[in-house]
Amino acid sequence: ETGVTQSPTHLIKTRGQQVTLRCSSQSGHNTVSWYQQALGQGPQFIFQYYREEENGRGNFPPRFSGLQFPNYSSELNVNALELDDSALYLCASSSPYLAGGYTGELFFGEGSRLTVL
Amino acid sequence: GENVEQHPSTLSVQEGDSAVIKCTYSDSASNYFPWYKQELGKRPQLIIDIRSNVGEKKDQRIAVTLNKTAKHFSLHITETQPEDSAVYFCAASRGDSSYKLIFGSGTRLLVRP
């Protein structure tokens, strides 16, 4: 079973630039969520994609956007980068819904560490 | 708004002792409570979870308790070992079609040999 993979692992950008982060979900998972983890803090929910549509969003501005593709992989795009966007960006995939409910467990990737100078 | 508070922020115990981490949540609709362990530079990994229809769950040295009335839940690690040293995060979710987890701020656990 292939786990969640993210790329790139590390990158450095300057203020005002744009960045695209990529995620391949675990085999058989059709839901992808993105989280931002600032240094020393817990992950914060950015948004979730299910069947190629945004299905829930946290308290992040519109310059954070995403996509999900037919193979369930996903992208996170951040425009007009700010210094506070420096963080570890985690992608997580989830098991399909089961009859009568869902499993709930998130499987995280290793993350993309973004530094904005 | 939705919030999860976690205490303590750091915890140092002697190998073999027990460790307890506590969390309080604000959203009364929350019904799924996972705990994640994150080692330095690694991904968060689920170690145990509990749903609101259960008061306690155990898995070997790890147990989680839930008090829905008080809106708090706790992680208990017994017979701690040096490899238990990591940052632990609690989280809460409504357990609906959204997988949105609200995380606590984390507890850095150090197990001294």
PDB file of C-alpha atoms in Angstrom:
ATOM      1  CA  GLU A   1       0.000   0.000   0.000  1.00  0.00           C
ATOM      2  CA  THR A   2       1.504   3.349  -1.042  1.00  0.00           C
ATOM      3  CA  GLY A   3       1.369   6.074   1.605  1.00  0.00           C
ATOM      4  CA  VAL A   4       0.728   9.797   1.205  1.00  0.00           C
ATOM      5  CA  THR A   5       3.564  11.495  -0.665  1.00  0.00           C
ATOM      6  CA  GLN A   6       4.234  15.210  -0.909  1.00  0.00           C
ATOM      7  CA  SER A   7       6.540  17.354  -3.005  1.00  0.00           C
ATOM      8  CA  PRO A   8       8.673  19.309  -2.728  1.00  0.00           C
ATOM      9  CA  THR A   9       9.977  18.491   0.753  1.00  0.00           C
ATOM     10  CA  HIS A  10      11.589  21.888   1.242  1.00  0.00           C
ATOM     11  CA  LEU A  11      11.417  25.171  -0.615  1.00  0.00           C
ATOM     12  CA  ILE A  12      12.320  28.812  -0.129  1.00  0.00           C
ATOM     13  CA  LYS A  13      10.343  31.690  -1.612  1.00  0.00           C
ATOM     14  CA  THR A  14      10.289  35.455  -1.231  1.00  0.00           C
ATOM     15  CA  ARG A  15       7.377  37.649  -0.229  1.00  0.00           C
ATOM     16  CA  GLY A  16       4.863  38.189  -2.999  1.00  0.00           C
ATOM     17  CA  GLN A  17       5.744  35.046  -4.891  1.00  0.00           C
ATOM     18  CA  GLN A  18       3.413  32.126  -5.551  1.00  0.00           C
ATOM     19  CA  VAL A  19       3.911  28.488  -4.596  1.00  0.00           C
ATOM     20  CA  THR A  20       2.342  25.164  -5.588  1.00  0.00           C
ATOM     21  CA  LEU A  21       2.601  22.128  -3.334  1.00  0.00           C
ATOM     22  CA  ARG A  22       1.637  18.637  -4.484  1.00  0.00           C
ATOM     23  CA  CYS A  23       0.200  15.595  -2.789  1.00  0.00           C
ATOM     24  CA  SER A  24      -0.519  12.030  -3.847  1.00  0.00           C
ATOM     25  CA  SER A  25      -3.077  10.376  -1.630  1.00  0.00           C
ATOM     26  CA  GLN A  26      -2.811   6.916  -0.190  1.00  0.00           C
ATOM     27  CA  SER A  27      -4.078   4.187  -2.501  1.00  0.00           C
ATOM     28  CA  GLY A  28      -7.859   3.909  -2.352  1.00  0.00           C
ATOM     29  CA  HIS A  29      -8.386   7.240  -0.528  1.00  0.00           C
ATOM     30  CA  ASN A  30     -10.634   9.748  -2.267  1.00  0.00           C
ATOM     31  CA  THR A  31     -10.572  12.602   0.254  1.00  0.00           C
ATOM     32  CA  VAL A  32      -7.605  14.943   0.708  1.00  0.00           C
ATOM     33  CA  SER A  33      -7.154  17.570   3.408  1.00  0.00           C
ATOM     34  CA  TRP A  34      -4.471  20.221   3.761  1.00  0.00           C
ATOM     35  CA  TYR A  35      -3.119  21.540   7.052  1.00  0.00           C
ATOM     36  CA  GLN A  36      -0.659  24.295   7.950  1.00  0.00           C
ATOM     37  CA  GLN A  37       1.653  23.643  10.906  1.00  0.00           C
ATOM     38  CA  ALA A  38       3.614  26.635  12.139  1.00  0.00           C
ATOM     39  CA  LEU A  39       6.689  25.940  14.243  1.00  0.00           C
ATOM     40  CA  GLY A  40       5.767  24.717  17.717  1.00  0.00           C
ATOM     41  CA  GLN A  41       2.035  24.618  17.015  1.00  0.00           C
ATOM     42  CA  GLY A  42      -0.612  22.105  16.105  1.00  0.00           C
ATOM     43  CA  PRO A  43      -1.747  21.658  12.503  1.00  0.00           C
ATOM     44  CA  GLN A  44      -4.493  24.037  11.319  1.00  0.00           C
ATOM     45  CA  PHE A  45      -7.094  22.939   8.801  1.00  0.00           C
ATOM     46  CA  ILE A  46      -6.888  24.784   5.477  1.00  0.00           C
ATOM     47  CA  PHE A  47      -9.427  22.901   3.335  1.00  0.00           C
ATOM     48  CA  GLN A  48     -10.567  19.496   2.162  1.00  0.00           C
ATOM     49  CA  TYR A  49     -11.316  18.063  -1.287  1.00  0.00           C
ATOM     50  CA  TYR A  50     -13.699  15.249  -2.097  1.00  0.00           C
ATOM     51  CA  ARG A  51     -14.534  14.172  -5.634  1.00  0.00           C
ATOM     52  CA  GLU A  52     -12.578  17.126  -7.034  1.00  0.00           C
ATOM     53  CA  GLU A  53     -14.602  19.726  -5.126  1.00  0.00           C
ATOM     54  CA  GLU A  54     -13.769  21.757  -2.038  1.00  0.00           C
ATOM     55  CA  ASN A  55     -15.688  20.224   0.837  1.00  0.00           C
ATOM     56  CA  GLY A  56     -14.940  22.349   3.878  1.00  0.00           C
ATOM     57  CA  ARG A  57     -12.581  25.258   4.515  1.00  0.00           C
ATOM     58  CA  GLY A  58     -10.828  26.647   7.551  1.00  0.00           C
ATOM     59  CA  ASN A  59     -10.043  30.245   8.427  1.00  0.00           C
ATOM     60  CA  PHE A  60      -7.611  30.942   5.576  1.00  0.00           C
ATOM     61  CA  PRO A  61      -7.821  33.774   3.012  1.00  0.00           C
ATOM     62  CA  PRO A  62      -8.746  33.173  -0.647  1.00  0.00           C
ATOM     63  CA  ARG A  63      -5.092  33.362  -1.712  1.00  0.00           C
ATOM     64  CA  PHE A  64      -4.935  29.794  -0.423  1.00  0.00           C
ATOM     65  CA  SER A  65      -6.546  27.641  -3.095  1.00  0.00           C
ATOM     66  CA  GLY A  66      -6.491  24.032  -4.134  1.00  0.00           C
ATOM     67  CA  LEU A  67      -7.314  21.411  -6.696  1.00  0.00           C
ATOM     68  CA  GLN A  68      -8.052  17.725  -6.678  1.00  0.00           C
ATOM     69  CA  PHE A  69      -7.553  15.613  -9.787  1.00  0.00           C
ATOM     70  CA  PRO A  70      -9.454  12.540 -11.004  1.00  0.00           C
ATOM     71  CA  ASN A  71      -6.726  10.286  -9.578  1.00  0.00           C
ATOM     72  CA  TYR A  72      -7.373  11.945  -6.162  1.00  0.00           C
ATOM     73  CA  SER A  73      -4.004  13.699  -6.074  1.00  0.00           C
ATOM     74  CA  SER A  74      -4.136  17.324  -4.986  1.00  0.00           C
ATOM     75  CA  GLU A  75      -2.393  20.682  -5.175  1.00  0.00           C
ATOM     76  CA  LEU A  76      -2.234  23.548  -2.717  1.00  0.00           C
ATOM     77  CA  ASN A  77      -1.569  26.965  -4.222  1.00  0.00           C
ATOM     78  CA  VAL A  78      -0.645  30.031  -2.219  1.00  0.00           C
ATOM     79  CA  ASN A  79      -0.491  33.420  -3.912  1.00  0.00           C
ATOM     80  CA  ALA A  80       1.125  36.646  -2.722  1.00  0.00           C
ATOM     81  CA  LEU A  81       3.237  34.870  -0.114  1.00  0.00           C
ATOM     82  CA  GLU A  82       3.671  36.531   3.281  1.00  0.00           C
ATOM     83  CA  LEU A  83       6.327  35.912   5.922  1.00  0.00           C
ATOM     84  CA  ASP A  84       3.710  34.276   8.172  1.00  0.00           C
ATOM     85  CA  ASP A  85       3.080  31.642   5.513  1.00  0.00           C
ATOM     86  CA  SER A  86       6.356  30.022   6.545  1.00  0.00           C
ATOM     87  CA  ALA A  87       5.297  26.634   7.903  1.00  0.00           C
ATOM     88  CA  LEU A  88       5.108  22.915   7.335  1.00  0.00           C
ATOM     89  CA  TYR A  89       2.231  22.110   4.972  1.00  0.00           C
ATOM     90  CA  LEU A  90       0.738  18.710   5.577  1.00  0.00           C
ATOM     91  CA  CYS A  91      -1.473  16.769   3.230  1.00  0.00           C
ATOM     92  CA  ALA A  92      -3.674  14.011   4.632  1.00  0.00           C
ATOM     93  CA  SER A  93      -5.846  11.464   2.888  1.00  0.00           C
ATOM     94  CA  SER A  94      -8.768   9.540   4.259  1.00  0.00           C
ATOM     95  CA  SER A  95     -10.488   6.216   3.720  1.00  0.00           C
ATOM     96  CA  PRO A  96     -13.659   6.120   1.717  1.00  0.00           C
ATOM     97  CA  TYR A  97     -16.951   6.330   3.536  1.00  0.00           C
ATOM     98  CA  LEU A  98     -18.159   3.043   4.920  1.00  0.00           C
ATOM     99  CA  ALA A  99     -21.776   2.021   5.065  1.00  0.00           C
ATOM    100  CA  GLY A 100     -23.290   3.817   8.022  1.00  0.00           C
ATOM    101  CA  GLY A 101     -20.375   6.167   8.607  1.00  0.00           C
ATOM    102  CA  TYR A 102     -16.744   6.882   7.908  1.00  0.00           C
ATOM    103  CA  THR A 103     -13.500   5.708   9.377  1.00  0.00           C
ATOM    104  CA  GLY A 104     -12.258   9.132  10.341  1.00  0.00           C
ATOM    105  CA  GLU A 105      -8.576   8.322  10.364  1.00  0.00           C
ATOM    106  CA  LEU A 106      -6.300  10.743   8.557  1.00  0.00           C
ATOM    107  CA  PHE A 107      -3.045   9.515   7.033  1.00  0.00           C
ATOM    108  CA  PHE A 108      -0.523  12.329   6.811  1.00  0.00           C
ATOM    109  CA  GLY A 109       2.320  12.864   4.398  1.00  0.00           C
ATOM    110  CA  GLU A 110       5.758  14.005   5.555  1.00  0.00           C
ATOM    111  CA  GLY A 111       4.933  17.576   4.599  1.00  0.00           C
ATOM    112  CA  SER A 112       6.424  20.393   2.555  1.00  0.00           C
ATOM    113  CA  ARG A 113       8.416  22.891   4.575  1.00  0.00           C
ATOM    114  CA  LEU A 114       7.987  26.371   3.118  1.00  0.00           C
ATOM    115  CA  THR A 115      10.221  29.260   4.110  1.00  0.00           C
ATOM    116  CA  VAL A 116       9.225  32.762   2.989  1.00  0.00           C
ATOM    117  CA  LEU A 117      11.978  35.380   3.121  1.00  0.00           C
TER     118      LEU A 117
ATOM    119  CA  GLY B   1     -15.374  29.328  17.680  1.00  0.00           C
ATOM    120  CA  GLU B   2     -14.050  25.782  17.738  1.00  0.00           C
ATOM    121  CA  ASN B   3     -11.079  25.374  20.022  1.00  0.00           C
ATOM    122  CA  VAL B   4      -9.072  22.588  21.650  1.00  0.00           C
ATOM    123  CA  GLU B   5      -6.865  23.372  24.630  1.00  0.00           C
ATOM    124  CA  GLN B   6      -4.084  20.980  25.576  1.00  0.00           C
ATOM    125  CA  HIS B   7      -2.023  20.712  28.768  1.00  0.00           C
ATOM    126  CA  PRO B   8       0.748  20.530  29.712  1.00  0.00           C
ATOM    127  CA  SER B   9       2.874  22.001  26.935  1.00  0.00           C
ATOM    128  CA  THR B  10       5.902  20.035  28.149  1.00  0.00           C
ATOM    129  CA  LEU B  11       6.114  16.911  30.281  1.00  0.00           C
ATOM    130  CA  SER B  12       9.218  15.165  31.562  1.00  0.00           C
ATOM    131  CA  VAL B  13       8.932  11.732  33.193  1.00  0.00           C
ATOM    132  CA  GLN B  14      11.290   8.998  34.303  1.00  0.00           C
ATOM    133  CA  GLU B  15      11.334   5.852  32.220  1.00  0.00           C
ATOM    134  CA  GLY B  16       8.719   3.436  33.548  1.00  0.00           C
ATOM    135  CA  ASP B  17       6.491   6.163  35.004  1.00  0.00           C
ATOM    136  CA  SER B  18       3.102   7.124  33.593  1.00  0.00           C
ATOM    137  CA  ALA B  19       2.316  10.220  31.550  1.00  0.00           C
ATOM    138  CA  VAL B  20      -1.039  11.963  31.287  1.00  0.00           C
ATOM    139  CA  ILE B  21      -1.984  14.640  28.768  1.00  0.00           C
ATOM    140  CA  LYS B  22      -5.309  16.456  28.972  1.00  0.00           C
ATOM    141  CA  CYS B  23      -7.421  18.244  26.391  1.00  0.00           C
ATOM    142  CA  THR B  24     -10.603  20.299  26.514  1.00  0.00           C
ATOM    143  CA  TYR B  25     -12.779  21.051  23.507  1.00  0.00           C
ATOM    144  CA  SER B  26     -15.377  23.744  22.938  1.00  0.00           C
ATOM    145  CA  ASP B  27     -17.608  22.380  20.154  1.00  0.00           C
ATOM    146  CA  SER B  28     -20.294  20.247  21.792  1.00  0.00           C
ATOM    147  CA  ALA B  29     -21.016  18.612  18.404  1.00  0.00           C
ATOM    148  CA  SER B  30     -17.562  17.005  18.405  1.00  0.00           C
ATOM    149  CA  ASN B  31     -17.743  13.226  18.518  1.00  0.00           C
ATOM    150  CA  TYR B  32     -14.383  11.954  17.252  1.00  0.00           C
ATOM    151  CA  PHE B  33     -11.167  12.446  19.244  1.00  0.00           C
ATOM    152  CA  PRO B  34      -7.860  11.183  17.822  1.00  0.00           C
ATOM    153  CA  TRP B  35      -4.383  11.466  19.308  1.00  0.00           C
ATOM    154  CA  TYR B  36      -1.331  11.912  17.096  1.00  0.00           C
ATOM    155  CA  LYS B  37       2.352  11.414  17.850  1.00  0.00           C
ATOM    156  CA  GLN B  38       4.851  13.512  15.921  1.00  0.00           C
ATOM    157  CA  GLU B  39       8.557  12.827  16.122  1.00  0.00           C
ATOM    158  CA  LEU B  40      11.003  15.541  15.120  1.00  0.00           C
ATOM    159  CA  GLY B  41      10.857  16.159  11.389  1.00  0.00           C
ATOM    160  CA  LYS B  42       8.292  13.407  10.870  1.00  0.00           C
ATOM    161  CA  ARG B  43       4.612  13.216   9.984  1.00  0.00           C
ATOM    162  CA  PRO B  44       1.899  13.087  12.663  1.00  0.00           C
ATOM    163  CA  GLN B  45       0.882   9.475  13.203  1.00  0.00           C
ATOM    164  CA  LEU B  46      -2.371   8.310  14.757  1.00  0.00           C
ATOM    165  CA  ILE B  47      -1.757   6.366  17.945  1.00  0.00           C
ATOM    166  CA  ILE B  48      -5.294   5.988  19.292  1.00  0.00           C
ATOM    167  CA  ASP B  49      -8.735   7.482  18.797  1.00  0.00           C
ATOM    168  CA  ILE B  50     -12.095   7.417  20.551  1.00  0.00           C
ATOM    169  CA  ARG B  51     -15.654   8.200  19.560  1.00  0.00           C
ATOM    170  CA  SER B  52     -18.282   9.804  21.735  1.00  0.00           C
ATOM    171  CA  ASN B  53     -20.250   6.617  22.265  1.00  0.00           C
ATOM    172  CA  VAL B  54     -17.321   5.177  24.247  1.00  0.00           C
ATOM    173  CA  GLY B  55     -15.887   6.423  27.559  1.00  0.00           C
ATOM    174  CA  GLU B  56     -12.526   4.688  27.455  1.00  0.00           C
ATOM    175  CA  LYS B  57     -10.344   2.837  24.994  1.00  0.00           C
ATOM    176  CA  LYS B  58      -7.095   0.943  25.550  1.00  0.00           C
ATOM    177  CA  ASP B  59      -4.345  -0.281  23.294  1.00  0.00           C
ATOM    178  CA  GLN B  60      -1.485  -1.929  25.176  1.00  0.00           C
ATOM    179  CA  ARG B  61       0.298   0.858  27.117  1.00  0.00           C
ATOM    180  CA  ILE B  62      -1.897   3.623  25.751  1.00  0.00           C
ATOM    181  CA  ALA B  63      -5.398   4.536  26.878  1.00  0.00           C
ATOM    182  CA  VAL B  64      -7.752   7.424  26.183  1.00  0.00           C
ATOM    183  CA  THR B  65     -10.669   8.535  28.345  1.00  0.00           C
ATOM    184  CA  LEU B  66     -13.517  10.824  27.334  1.00  0.00           C
ATOM    185  CA  ASN B  67     -15.898  12.855  29.479  1.00  0.00           C
ATOM    186  CA  LYS B  68     -18.509  14.334  27.125  1.00  0.00           C
ATOM    187  CA  THR B  69     -20.319  16.195  29.865  1.00  0.00           C
ATOM    188  CA  ALA B  70     -17.191  18.078  30.859  1.00  0.00           C
ATOM    189  CA  LYS B  71     -15.929  18.187  27.249  1.00  0.00           C
ATOM    190  CA  HIS B  72     -12.516  16.856  28.033  1.00  0.00           C
ATOM    191  CA  PHE B  73     -10.456  13.839  27.083  1.00  0.00           C
ATOM    192  CA  SER B  74      -7.093  12.507  28.213  1.00  0.00           C
ATOM    193  CA  LEU B  75      -4.237  10.352  26.963  1.00  0.00           C
ATOM    194  CA  HIS B  76      -2.586   7.974  29.410  1.00  0.00           C
ATOM    195  CA  ILE B  77       0.724   6.282  28.644  1.00  0.00           C
ATOM    196  CA  THR B  78       1.899   3.694  31.157  1.00  0.00           C
ATOM    197  CA  GLU B  79       5.378   2.204  31.583  1.00  0.00           C
ATOM    198  CA  THR B  80       6.902   4.961  29.458  1.00  0.00           C
ATOM    199  CA  GLN B  81       9.950   4.216  27.342  1.00  0.00           C
ATOM    200  CA  PRO B  82      12.534   6.580  25.781  1.00  0.00           C
ATOM    201  CA  GLU B  83      11.013   5.942  22.333  1.00  0.00           C
ATOM    202  CA  ASP B  84       7.766   7.492  23.597  1.00  0.00           C
ATOM    203  CA  SER B  85       9.574  10.864  23.562  1.00  0.00           C
ATOM    204  CA  ALA B  86       7.839  13.027  20.936  1.00  0.00           C
ATOM    205  CA  VAL B  87       5.217  15.736  20.570  1.00  0.00           C
ATOM    206  CA  TYR B  88       1.661  14.531  21.135  1.00  0.00           C
ATOM    207  CA  PHE B  89      -1.375  16.288  19.691  1.00  0.00           C
ATOM    208  CA  CYS B  90      -5.001  15.818  20.622  1.00  0.00           C
ATOM    209  CA  ALA B  91      -7.717  16.728  18.141  1.00  0.00           C
ATOM    210  CA  ALA B  92     -11.484  16.905  17.891  1.00  0.00           C
ATOM    211  CA  SER B  93     -13.858  16.550  14.972  1.00  0.00           C
ATOM    212  CA  ARG B  94     -17.582  16.512  14.377  1.00  0.00           C
ATOM    213  CA  GLY B  95     -17.185  13.192  12.682  1.00  0.00           C
ATOM    214  CA  ASP B  96     -19.440  14.193   9.799  1.00  0.00           C
ATOM    215  CA  SER B  97     -18.577  14.217   6.109  1.00  0.00           C
ATOM    216  CA  SER B  98     -15.799  16.717   6.779  1.00  0.00           C
ATOM    217  CA  TYR B  99     -12.501  15.401   8.067  1.00  0.00           C
ATOM    218  CA  LYS B 100     -11.753  18.772   9.636  1.00  0.00           C
ATOM    219  CA  LEU B 101      -9.746  18.181  12.773  1.00  0.00           C
ATOM    220  CA  ILE B 102      -9.199  20.904  15.357  1.00  0.00           C
ATOM    221  CA  PHE B 103      -5.805  20.248  16.930  1.00  0.00           C
ATOM    222  CA  GLY B 104      -4.483  21.176  20.330  1.00  0.00           C
ATOM    223  CA  SER B 105      -1.185  23.021  20.612  1.00  0.00           C
ATOM    224  CA  GLY B 106       0.789  19.892  21.457  1.00  0.00           C
ATOM    225  CA  THR B 107       2.653  18.381  24.421  1.00  0.00           C
ATOM    226  CA  ARG B 108       6.353  17.721  24.224  1.00  0.00           C
ATOM    227  CA  LEU B 109       6.959  14.506  26.174  1.00  0.00           C
ATOM    228  CA  LEU B 110      10.473  13.655  27.298  1.00  0.00           C
ATOM    229  CA  VAL B 111      11.090  10.237  28.835  1.00  0.00           C
ATOM    230  CA  ARG B 112      14.360  10.230  30.771  1.00  0.00           C
ATOM    231  CA  PRO B 113      16.264   6.910  30.749  1.00  0.00           C
TER     232      PRO B 113
END
